[in-house]
XYZ file of C-alpha atoms in Angstrom:
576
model
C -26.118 -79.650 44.122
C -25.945 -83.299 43.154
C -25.995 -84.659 46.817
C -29.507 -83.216 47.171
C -30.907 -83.506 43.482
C -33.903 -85.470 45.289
C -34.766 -82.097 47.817
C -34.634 -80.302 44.887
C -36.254 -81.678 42.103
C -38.855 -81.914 45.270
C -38.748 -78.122 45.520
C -38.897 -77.884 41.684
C -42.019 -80.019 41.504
C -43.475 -77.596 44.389
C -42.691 -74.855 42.260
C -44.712 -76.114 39.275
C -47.231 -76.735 41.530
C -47.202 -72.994 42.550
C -46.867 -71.967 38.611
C -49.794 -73.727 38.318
C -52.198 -71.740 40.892
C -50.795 -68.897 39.625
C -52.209 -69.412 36.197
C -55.623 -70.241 37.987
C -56.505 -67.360 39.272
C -55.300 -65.363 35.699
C -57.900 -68.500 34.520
C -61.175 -67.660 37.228
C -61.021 -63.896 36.151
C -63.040 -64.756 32.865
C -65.875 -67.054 34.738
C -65.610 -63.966 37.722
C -66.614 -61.339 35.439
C -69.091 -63.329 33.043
C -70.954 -64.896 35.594
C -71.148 -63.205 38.303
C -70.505 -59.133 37.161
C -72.473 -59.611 33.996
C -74.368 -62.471 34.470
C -75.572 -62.059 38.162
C -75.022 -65.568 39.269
C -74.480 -66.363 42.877
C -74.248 -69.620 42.775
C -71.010 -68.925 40.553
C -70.036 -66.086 42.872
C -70.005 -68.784 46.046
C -67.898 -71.815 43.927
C -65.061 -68.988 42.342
C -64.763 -67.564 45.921
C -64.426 -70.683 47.140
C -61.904 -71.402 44.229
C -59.734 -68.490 44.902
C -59.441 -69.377 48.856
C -58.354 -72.822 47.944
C -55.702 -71.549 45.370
C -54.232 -69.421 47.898
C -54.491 -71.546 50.233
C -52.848 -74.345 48.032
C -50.445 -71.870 46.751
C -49.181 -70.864 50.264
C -48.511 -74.482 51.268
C -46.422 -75.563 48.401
C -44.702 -72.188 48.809
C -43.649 -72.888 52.539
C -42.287 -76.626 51.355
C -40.780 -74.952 48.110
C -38.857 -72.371 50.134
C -38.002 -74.390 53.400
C -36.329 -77.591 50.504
C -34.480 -75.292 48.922
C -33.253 -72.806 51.662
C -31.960 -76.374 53.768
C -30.182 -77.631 50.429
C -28.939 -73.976 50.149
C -27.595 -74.644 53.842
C -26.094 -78.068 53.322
C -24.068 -77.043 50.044
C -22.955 -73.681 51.893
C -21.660 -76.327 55.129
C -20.415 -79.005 52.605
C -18.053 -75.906 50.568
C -17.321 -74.842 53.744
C -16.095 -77.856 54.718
C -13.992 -79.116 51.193
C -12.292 -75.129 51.762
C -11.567 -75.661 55.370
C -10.108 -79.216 54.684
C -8.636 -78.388 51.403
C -6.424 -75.117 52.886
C -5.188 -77.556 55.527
C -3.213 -79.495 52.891
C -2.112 -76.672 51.013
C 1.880 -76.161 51.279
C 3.608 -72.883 53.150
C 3.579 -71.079 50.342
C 0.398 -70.325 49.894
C -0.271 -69.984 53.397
C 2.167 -67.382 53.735
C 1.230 -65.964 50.523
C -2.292 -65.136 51.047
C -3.728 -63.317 54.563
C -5.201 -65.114 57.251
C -8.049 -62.497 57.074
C -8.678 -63.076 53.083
C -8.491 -67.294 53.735
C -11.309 -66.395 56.249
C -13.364 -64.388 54.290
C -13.257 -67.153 51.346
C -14.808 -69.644 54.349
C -17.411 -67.502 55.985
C -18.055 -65.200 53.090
C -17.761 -66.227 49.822
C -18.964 -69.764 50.480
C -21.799 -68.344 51.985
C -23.421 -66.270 48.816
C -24.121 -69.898 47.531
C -26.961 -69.850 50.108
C -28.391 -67.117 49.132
C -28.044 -68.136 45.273
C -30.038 -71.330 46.212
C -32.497 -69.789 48.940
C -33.994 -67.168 46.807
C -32.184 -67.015 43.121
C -32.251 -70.859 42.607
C -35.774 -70.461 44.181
C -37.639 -67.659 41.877
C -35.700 -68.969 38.344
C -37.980 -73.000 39.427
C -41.131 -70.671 40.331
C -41.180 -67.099 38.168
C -40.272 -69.209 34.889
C -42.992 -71.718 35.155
C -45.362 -69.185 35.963
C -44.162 -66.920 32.955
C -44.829 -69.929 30.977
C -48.347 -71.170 32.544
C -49.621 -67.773 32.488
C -48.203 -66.946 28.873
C -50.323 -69.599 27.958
C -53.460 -68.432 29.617
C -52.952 -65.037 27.711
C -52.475 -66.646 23.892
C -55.305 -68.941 24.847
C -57.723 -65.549 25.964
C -56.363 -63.653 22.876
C -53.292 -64.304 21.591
C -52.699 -61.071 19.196
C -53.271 -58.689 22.458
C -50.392 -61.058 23.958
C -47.936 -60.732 21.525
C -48.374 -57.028 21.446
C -47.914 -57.340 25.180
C -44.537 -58.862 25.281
C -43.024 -57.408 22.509
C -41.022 -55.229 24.741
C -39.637 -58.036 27.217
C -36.535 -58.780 24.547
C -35.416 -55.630 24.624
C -35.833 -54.971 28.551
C -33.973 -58.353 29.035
C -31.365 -57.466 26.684
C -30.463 -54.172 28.748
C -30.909 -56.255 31.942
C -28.009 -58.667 30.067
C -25.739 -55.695 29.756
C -26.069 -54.628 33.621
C -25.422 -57.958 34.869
C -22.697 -57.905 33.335
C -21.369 -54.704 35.123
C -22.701 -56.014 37.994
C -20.154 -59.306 38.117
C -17.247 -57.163 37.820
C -18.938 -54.768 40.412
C -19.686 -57.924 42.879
C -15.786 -59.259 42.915
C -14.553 -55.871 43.565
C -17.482 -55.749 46.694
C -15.758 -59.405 47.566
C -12.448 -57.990 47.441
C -13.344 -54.917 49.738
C -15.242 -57.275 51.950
C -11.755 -59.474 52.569
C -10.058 -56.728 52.860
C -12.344 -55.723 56.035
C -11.820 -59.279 57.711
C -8.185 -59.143 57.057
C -8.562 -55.783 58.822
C -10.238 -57.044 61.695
C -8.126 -60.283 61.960
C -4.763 -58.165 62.212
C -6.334 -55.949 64.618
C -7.533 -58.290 66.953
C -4.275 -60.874 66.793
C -2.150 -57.551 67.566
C -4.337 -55.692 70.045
C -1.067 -55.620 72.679
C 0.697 -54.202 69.920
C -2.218 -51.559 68.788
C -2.772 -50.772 72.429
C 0.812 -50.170 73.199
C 1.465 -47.822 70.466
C -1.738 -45.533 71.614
C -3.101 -46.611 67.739
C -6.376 -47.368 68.544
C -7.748 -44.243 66.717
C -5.401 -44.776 63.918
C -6.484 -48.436 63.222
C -10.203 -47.138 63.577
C -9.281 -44.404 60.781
C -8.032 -47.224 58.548
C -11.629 -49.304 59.420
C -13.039 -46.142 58.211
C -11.767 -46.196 55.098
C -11.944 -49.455 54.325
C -15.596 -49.775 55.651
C -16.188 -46.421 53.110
C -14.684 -48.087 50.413
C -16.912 -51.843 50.893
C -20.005 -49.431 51.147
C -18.844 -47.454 47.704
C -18.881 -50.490 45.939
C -21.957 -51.776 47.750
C -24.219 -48.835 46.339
C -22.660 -49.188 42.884
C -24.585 -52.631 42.790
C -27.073 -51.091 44.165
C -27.856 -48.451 41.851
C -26.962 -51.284 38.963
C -29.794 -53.287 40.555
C -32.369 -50.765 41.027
C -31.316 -49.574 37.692
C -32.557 -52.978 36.068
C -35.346 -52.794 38.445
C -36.564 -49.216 37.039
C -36.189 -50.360 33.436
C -38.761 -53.659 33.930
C -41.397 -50.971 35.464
C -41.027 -48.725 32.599
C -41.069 -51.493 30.553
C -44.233 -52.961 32.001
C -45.557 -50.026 32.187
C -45.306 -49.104 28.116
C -46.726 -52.757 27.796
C -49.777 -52.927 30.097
C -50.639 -49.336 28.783
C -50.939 -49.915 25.365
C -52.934 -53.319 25.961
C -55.199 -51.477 28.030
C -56.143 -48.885 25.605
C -55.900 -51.690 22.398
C -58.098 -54.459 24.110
C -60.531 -51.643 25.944
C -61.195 -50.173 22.751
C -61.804 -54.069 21.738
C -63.837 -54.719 24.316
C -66.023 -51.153 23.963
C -66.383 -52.348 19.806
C -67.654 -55.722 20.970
C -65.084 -57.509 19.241
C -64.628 -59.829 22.846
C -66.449 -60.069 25.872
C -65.283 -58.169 28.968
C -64.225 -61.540 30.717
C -61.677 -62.401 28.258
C -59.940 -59.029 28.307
C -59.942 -58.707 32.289
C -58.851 -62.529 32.295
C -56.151 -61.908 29.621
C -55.198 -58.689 31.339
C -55.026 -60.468 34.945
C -52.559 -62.776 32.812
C -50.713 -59.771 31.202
C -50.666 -57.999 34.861
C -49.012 -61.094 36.387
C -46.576 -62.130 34.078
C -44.455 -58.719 34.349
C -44.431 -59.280 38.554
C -41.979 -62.725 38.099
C -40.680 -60.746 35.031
C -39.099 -58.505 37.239
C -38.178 -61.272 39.461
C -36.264 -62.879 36.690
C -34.129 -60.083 36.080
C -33.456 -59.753 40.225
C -32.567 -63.778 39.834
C -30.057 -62.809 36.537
C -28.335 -60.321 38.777
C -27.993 -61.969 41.912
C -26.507 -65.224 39.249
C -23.924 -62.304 38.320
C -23.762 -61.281 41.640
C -22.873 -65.078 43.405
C -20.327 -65.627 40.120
C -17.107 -63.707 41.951
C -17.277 -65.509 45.400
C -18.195 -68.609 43.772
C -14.925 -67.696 41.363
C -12.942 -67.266 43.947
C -13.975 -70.418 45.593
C -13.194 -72.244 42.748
C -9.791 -70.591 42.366
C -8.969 -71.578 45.849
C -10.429 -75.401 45.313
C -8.102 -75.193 42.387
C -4.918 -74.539 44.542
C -2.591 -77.768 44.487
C -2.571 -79.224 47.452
C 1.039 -80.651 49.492
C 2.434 -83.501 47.254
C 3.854 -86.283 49.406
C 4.804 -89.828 48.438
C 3.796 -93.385 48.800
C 6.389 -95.124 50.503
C 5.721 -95.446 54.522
C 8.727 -95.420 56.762
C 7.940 -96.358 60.638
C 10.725 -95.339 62.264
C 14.442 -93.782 62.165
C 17.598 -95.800 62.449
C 20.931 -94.118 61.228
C 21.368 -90.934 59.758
C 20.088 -87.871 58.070
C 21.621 -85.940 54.922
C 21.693 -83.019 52.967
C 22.753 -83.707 49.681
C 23.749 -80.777 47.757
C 20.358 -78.773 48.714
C 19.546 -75.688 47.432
C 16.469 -73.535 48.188
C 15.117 -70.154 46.901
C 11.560 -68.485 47.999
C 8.867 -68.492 45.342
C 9.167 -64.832 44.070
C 12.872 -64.151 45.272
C 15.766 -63.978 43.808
C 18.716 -65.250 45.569
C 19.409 -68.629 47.263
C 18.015 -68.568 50.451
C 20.315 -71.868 51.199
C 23.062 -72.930 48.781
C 24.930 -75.798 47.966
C 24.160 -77.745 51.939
C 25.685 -80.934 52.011
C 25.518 -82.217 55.823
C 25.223 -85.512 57.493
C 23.687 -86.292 60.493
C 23.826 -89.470 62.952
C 20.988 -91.054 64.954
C 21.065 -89.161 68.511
C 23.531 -86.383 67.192
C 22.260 -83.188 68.560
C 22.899 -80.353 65.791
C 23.019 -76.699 66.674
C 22.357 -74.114 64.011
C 23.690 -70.755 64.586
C 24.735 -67.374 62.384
C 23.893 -63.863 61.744
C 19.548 -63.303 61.608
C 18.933 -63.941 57.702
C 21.429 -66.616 57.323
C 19.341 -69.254 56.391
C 18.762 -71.394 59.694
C 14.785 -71.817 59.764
C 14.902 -72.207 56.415
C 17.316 -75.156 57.079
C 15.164 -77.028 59.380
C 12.154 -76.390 57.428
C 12.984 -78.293 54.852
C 13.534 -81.563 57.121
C 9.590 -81.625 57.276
C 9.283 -80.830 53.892
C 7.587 -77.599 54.823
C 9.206 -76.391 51.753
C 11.241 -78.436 49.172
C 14.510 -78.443 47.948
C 15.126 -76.420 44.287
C 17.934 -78.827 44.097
C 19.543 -81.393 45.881
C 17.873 -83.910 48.371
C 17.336 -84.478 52.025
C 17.861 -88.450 52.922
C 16.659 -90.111 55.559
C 18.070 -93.529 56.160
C 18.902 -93.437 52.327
C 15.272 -92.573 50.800
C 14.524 -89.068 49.674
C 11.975 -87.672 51.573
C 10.517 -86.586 48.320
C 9.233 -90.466 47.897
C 7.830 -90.720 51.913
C 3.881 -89.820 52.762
C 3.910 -86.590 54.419
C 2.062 -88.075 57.677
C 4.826 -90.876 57.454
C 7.716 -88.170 57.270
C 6.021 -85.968 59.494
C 5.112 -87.899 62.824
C 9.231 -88.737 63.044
C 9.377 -85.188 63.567
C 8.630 -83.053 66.667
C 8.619 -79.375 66.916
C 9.573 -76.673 69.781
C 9.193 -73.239 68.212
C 9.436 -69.212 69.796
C 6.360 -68.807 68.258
C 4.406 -71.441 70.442
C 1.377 -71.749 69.176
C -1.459 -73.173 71.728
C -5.330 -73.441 70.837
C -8.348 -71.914 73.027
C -9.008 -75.312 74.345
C -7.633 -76.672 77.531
C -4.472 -77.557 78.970
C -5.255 -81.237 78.531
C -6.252 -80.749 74.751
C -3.412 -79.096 73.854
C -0.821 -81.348 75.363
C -3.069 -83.988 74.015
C -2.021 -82.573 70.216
C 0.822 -84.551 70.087
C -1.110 -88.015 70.311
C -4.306 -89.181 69.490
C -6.216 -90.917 72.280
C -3.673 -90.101 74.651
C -4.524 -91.287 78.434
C -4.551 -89.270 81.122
C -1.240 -91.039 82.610
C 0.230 -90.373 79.251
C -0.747 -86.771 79.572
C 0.433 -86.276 82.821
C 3.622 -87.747 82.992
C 4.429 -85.398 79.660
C 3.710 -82.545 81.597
C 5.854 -83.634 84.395
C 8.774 -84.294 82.308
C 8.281 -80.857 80.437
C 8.062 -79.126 84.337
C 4.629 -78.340 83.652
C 2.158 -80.354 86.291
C 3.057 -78.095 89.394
C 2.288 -75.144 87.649
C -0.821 -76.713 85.940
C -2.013 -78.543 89.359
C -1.991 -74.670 90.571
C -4.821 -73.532 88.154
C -8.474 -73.978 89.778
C -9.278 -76.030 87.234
C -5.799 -77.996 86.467
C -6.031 -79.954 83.338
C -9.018 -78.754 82.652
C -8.363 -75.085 82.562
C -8.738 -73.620 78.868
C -5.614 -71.435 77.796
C -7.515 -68.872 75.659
C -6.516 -67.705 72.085
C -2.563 -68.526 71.343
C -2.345 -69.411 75.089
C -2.729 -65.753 76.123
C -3.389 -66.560 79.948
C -0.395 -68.311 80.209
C 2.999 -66.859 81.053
C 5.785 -67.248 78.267
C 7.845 -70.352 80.209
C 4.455 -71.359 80.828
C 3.378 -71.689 77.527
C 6.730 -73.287 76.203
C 6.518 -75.987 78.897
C 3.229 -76.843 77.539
C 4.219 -77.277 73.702
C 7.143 -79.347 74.910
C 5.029 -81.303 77.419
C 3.084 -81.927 74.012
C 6.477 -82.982 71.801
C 7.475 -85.146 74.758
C 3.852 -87.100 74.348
C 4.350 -87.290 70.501
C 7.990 -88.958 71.636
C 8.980 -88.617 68.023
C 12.976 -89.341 66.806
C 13.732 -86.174 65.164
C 13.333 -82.657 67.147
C 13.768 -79.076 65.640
C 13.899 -76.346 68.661
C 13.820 -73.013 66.771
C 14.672 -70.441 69.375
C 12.879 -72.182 72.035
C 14.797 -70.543 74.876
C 15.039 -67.121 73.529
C 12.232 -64.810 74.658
C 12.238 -66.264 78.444
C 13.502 -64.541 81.708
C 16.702 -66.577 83.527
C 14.162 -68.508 85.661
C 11.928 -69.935 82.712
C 14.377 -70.115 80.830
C 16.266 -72.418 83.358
C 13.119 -74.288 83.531
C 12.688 -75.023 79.787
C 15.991 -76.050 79.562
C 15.223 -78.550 81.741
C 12.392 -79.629 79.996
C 14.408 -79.444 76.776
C 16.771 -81.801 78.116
C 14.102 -84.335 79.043
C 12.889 -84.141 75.728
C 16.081 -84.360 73.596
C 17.200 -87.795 75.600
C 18.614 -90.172 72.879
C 17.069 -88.442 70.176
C 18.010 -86.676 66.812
C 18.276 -82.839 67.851
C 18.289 -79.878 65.337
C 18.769 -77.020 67.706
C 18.614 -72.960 66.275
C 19.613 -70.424 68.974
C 20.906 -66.785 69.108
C 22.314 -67.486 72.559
C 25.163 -69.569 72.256
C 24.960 -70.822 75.797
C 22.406 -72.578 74.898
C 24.627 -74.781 72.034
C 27.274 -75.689 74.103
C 27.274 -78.976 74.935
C 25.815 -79.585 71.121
C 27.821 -82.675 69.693
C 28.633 -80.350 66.597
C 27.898 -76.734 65.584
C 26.694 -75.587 62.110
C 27.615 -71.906 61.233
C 25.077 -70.300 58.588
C 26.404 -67.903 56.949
C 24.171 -66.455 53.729
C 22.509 -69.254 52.956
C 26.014 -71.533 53.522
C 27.691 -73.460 55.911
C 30.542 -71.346 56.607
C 32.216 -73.361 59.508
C 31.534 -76.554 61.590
C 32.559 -77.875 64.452
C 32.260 -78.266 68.630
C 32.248 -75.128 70.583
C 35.899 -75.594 71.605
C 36.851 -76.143 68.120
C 35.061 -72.989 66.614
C 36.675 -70.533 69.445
C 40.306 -72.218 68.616
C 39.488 -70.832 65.204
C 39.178 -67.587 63.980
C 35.619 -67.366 62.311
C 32.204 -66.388 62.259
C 31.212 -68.071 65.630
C 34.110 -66.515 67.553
C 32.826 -63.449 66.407
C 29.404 -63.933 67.354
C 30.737 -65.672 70.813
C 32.644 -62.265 71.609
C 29.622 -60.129 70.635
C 27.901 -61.597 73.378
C 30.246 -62.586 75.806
C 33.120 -60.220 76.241
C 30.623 -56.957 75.782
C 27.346 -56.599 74.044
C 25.664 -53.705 72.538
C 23.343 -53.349 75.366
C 26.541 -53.268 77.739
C 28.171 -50.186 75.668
C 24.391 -48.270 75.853
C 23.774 -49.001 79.536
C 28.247 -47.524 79.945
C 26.965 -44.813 78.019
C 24.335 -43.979 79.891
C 26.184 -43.941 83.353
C 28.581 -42.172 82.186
C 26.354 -39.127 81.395
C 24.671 -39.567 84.613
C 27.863 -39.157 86.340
């Protein structure tokens, strides 16, 4: 709130303002009765109605600024958390990423940063207003007769106490309606991202029975604060009611003895009738504070999440070689090694290929050249510095990436080739694609360059798609590639075509290349074999088939006769 202290000490002075005319019109009861009820006096009749107009009429103003100053600081702090989360998940490492749900990292963004809006808009809002006008009218009342107040009031400690209690309940209720609530984006999130998958399967009625439940149980733990809340609600009005009662019969019987005139009981019971109204209000603003404390928790908690830790030193470029020294890795929350004991050293322009059985530890490998994770022991060197001591953005733009997974934004084809440099030309951007064999195929779109890809690229063809997110490694033009699988869920033709692209790109650079097909690894100037986290054998392809190891295995598997070879054998066989 500090940013916008001045808007809302603004709205605060409003709202003393408002207190104020409040405690007026409690005030022009007394002179309403006496002068012009008892006393006949029209004259007094014409100035109190003109009184009252201009209190509401006052009151109404300073209630629109009140409102509108605090409902646009609301909206500023709700934009300026939404933008520290947005920014501060972007530098948080892998593992948290792929600890927590895209769906729940949403719902702390849209939803829980947006209670605070709320809790500023209208909580914030009635504890500046209600408790000044508690106060000012409070003071009306022990100024009119101050034993009939007392009396009056005596039972607010006790209803506030019991209001204490449900809030209370109501926090712990609130964070498990937050938790539901995630739960439902998640939901949605999953089922959106795999709707090929959902539709294949026929599950469309399955994953709207799991909505269903989940919907059921956010709307369970909805009306639980809802029956807390009108619970709290129902307690004030009896409360109220037991008060105003008993004043009514106490001060009329007052008032029919003489003992005070029948202005200052009808002004002290205006007073008494229009303190319990932001009473009640109060305890609404005490649970919806209880209420905003679990998103505003879990904001916190995420705010509180360390962010990547890089280093100081800058290094502008690569000249000689990359090692492994000894690196071990293990998963956060695993128990083996998922790499052990790596030592490896790698030349300027040496292209790398990084093969084994699925599990063996090659992503993992090449992961940690980016410092997407770090090592649990050991170092990896580059030209002799750790890359523990280097900025990440320093380490980072030395270091191009060609995944399977491409991942392409709903923008268009220019923007996402334009990624890989900032303030790249349209020459620059061209010439890219033409190198990645990606202009023809773009020139053919109605709207070439300018034609948007949709969500992960989904009007785009597979080769397509690839071509594009080398197109946009070739306009980085960093040193250092890793190609993780970037061949292997193409058809012959695209995959002839990336390969091309792929070659363009890996031209006198640093190449760390993980494939499945070993045709693809060939001409690699040496050949890492993975083997449970190891490096079981090394060598060029010639080498490793002299040799009677892991990657002749893997080499006959899917040369000589694969498993798909046997079953389609098998099958003609029983056809004949």
């Amino acid at each position: 709130m500090l940013p916008y202290w001045k808007r809302i000490a603004l709205a605060g002075l409003c709202s003393l303002t408002i207190s104020g005319l409040n405690g007026t019109l409690a005030w022009l009861v007394k002179p309403a009765v006496d002068k012009v009820f008892v006393e006949r006096d029209l004259h007094a009749l014409v100035l109190i109605s003109l009184a009252i107009m201009t209190v509401f009429l006052g009151r109404g103003i300073f209630s629109f600024f009140h409102s509108y100053l605090m409902r646009s600081a609301g909206a500023k702090i709700v934009r300026d958390i939404r933008n520290r989360l947005y920014g501060h998940m972007l530098y948080l490492p892998m593992s948290f990423i792929h600890r927590d749900s895209t769906g729940a990292m949403v719902s702390r963004v849209i939803n829980d940063a947006g209670a605070v809006q709320g809790l500023l808009a209208y909580t914030i809002k009635d504890l500046f207003v209600e408790s000044g006008t508690v106060v000012i009218l409070m003071a009306v009342a022990l100024y009119r007769r101050w034993d009939l107040t007392l009396i009056s009031i005596f039972v607010l400690p006790v209803a506030f106490y019991f209001v204490s209690r449900l809030g209370k309940r109501l926090k712990k209720v609130s964070e498990h309606t937050q938790q539901k609530i995630s739960t439902l984006t998640e939901l949605i999130t999953e089922s959106f991202s795999g709707n090929k998958i959902v539709k294949s399967f026929c599950r469309e009625e399955g994953e709207m029975e799991r909505f269903r439940k989940k919907n059921h149980g956010y709307y369970r733990e909805l009306m639980r604060s809802t029956r807390i809340i009108e619970a709290t609600s129902l307690m004030m009005e009896f409360v109220g009611g037991i008060g105003i009662a008993f004043v009514l019969w106490y001060g009329g019987s007052l008032v029919l003895e003489g003992q005070i005139s029948a202005g200052d009981f009808f002004s002290f019971l205006a007073a008494i009738f229009l303190i319990y109204t932001p009473a009640r209000r109060l305890a609404a603003a005490s649970n919806s504070l209880q209420q905003a404390k679990a998103p505003l928790e879990r904001v916190d908690r995420l705010l509180l999440e360390e962010k990547e830790q890089g280093g100081e030193m800058q290094l502008n470029g690569f000249n000689n070689e990359i090692v492994f020294d000894n690196v071990s890795f293990r998963y956060p929350g695993i128990d083996e090694d998922a790499l052990y004991d790596i030592n490896l050293k790698v030349r300027k322009g040496e292209v790398i290929a990084l093969v084994g059985r699925s599990g063996a530890g090659k992503t993992t490998f090449v992961d940690l050249i980016p410092r997407f994770y770090s090592p649990g022991s050991g170092s990896v060197k580059i030209d002799g510095t750790d890359i523990s001591e280097l900025s990440l953005g320093s380490l980072r733009s030395l270091i191009g990436i060609v995944s399977q997974d491409v991942i392409l934004f709903n923008d268009t084809v220019r923007a996402n080739i334009a990624y890989g440099k900032n303030g790249a030309s349209d020459e620059e951007i061209i010439n890219a694609a033409k190198a990645a064999y990606a202009h023809d195929f773009i020139m053919e779109f109605p709207d070439g360059y300018n034609t948007v890809v949709g969500e992960r690229g989904v009007r785009l063809s597979g080769g397509q798609k690839q071509r594009l997110s080398i197109a946009r490694a070739i306009l980085k033009n960093p040193p250092v590639l890793i190609l993780d699988e970037a061949t292997s869920a193409l058809d012959t033709a695209s995959e002839l075509m990336v390969q091309k692209a792929l070659e363009n790109l890996m031209h006198d650079r640093t190449a760390f290349v993980i494939a499945h097909r070993l045709s693809t690894v060939r001409r690699a100037d040496r050949i890492i074999v993975l083997d449970k986290g190891r490096i079981a054998e090394t060598g060029t392809h010639d080498e490793l088939l002299s040799s009677d190891g892991i990657y002749k295995s893997l080499h006959s598997l899917q040369f000589e006769k694969s498993p798909v070879d046997q079953v389609v054998e098998g099958v003609r066989g029983i056809g004949h």
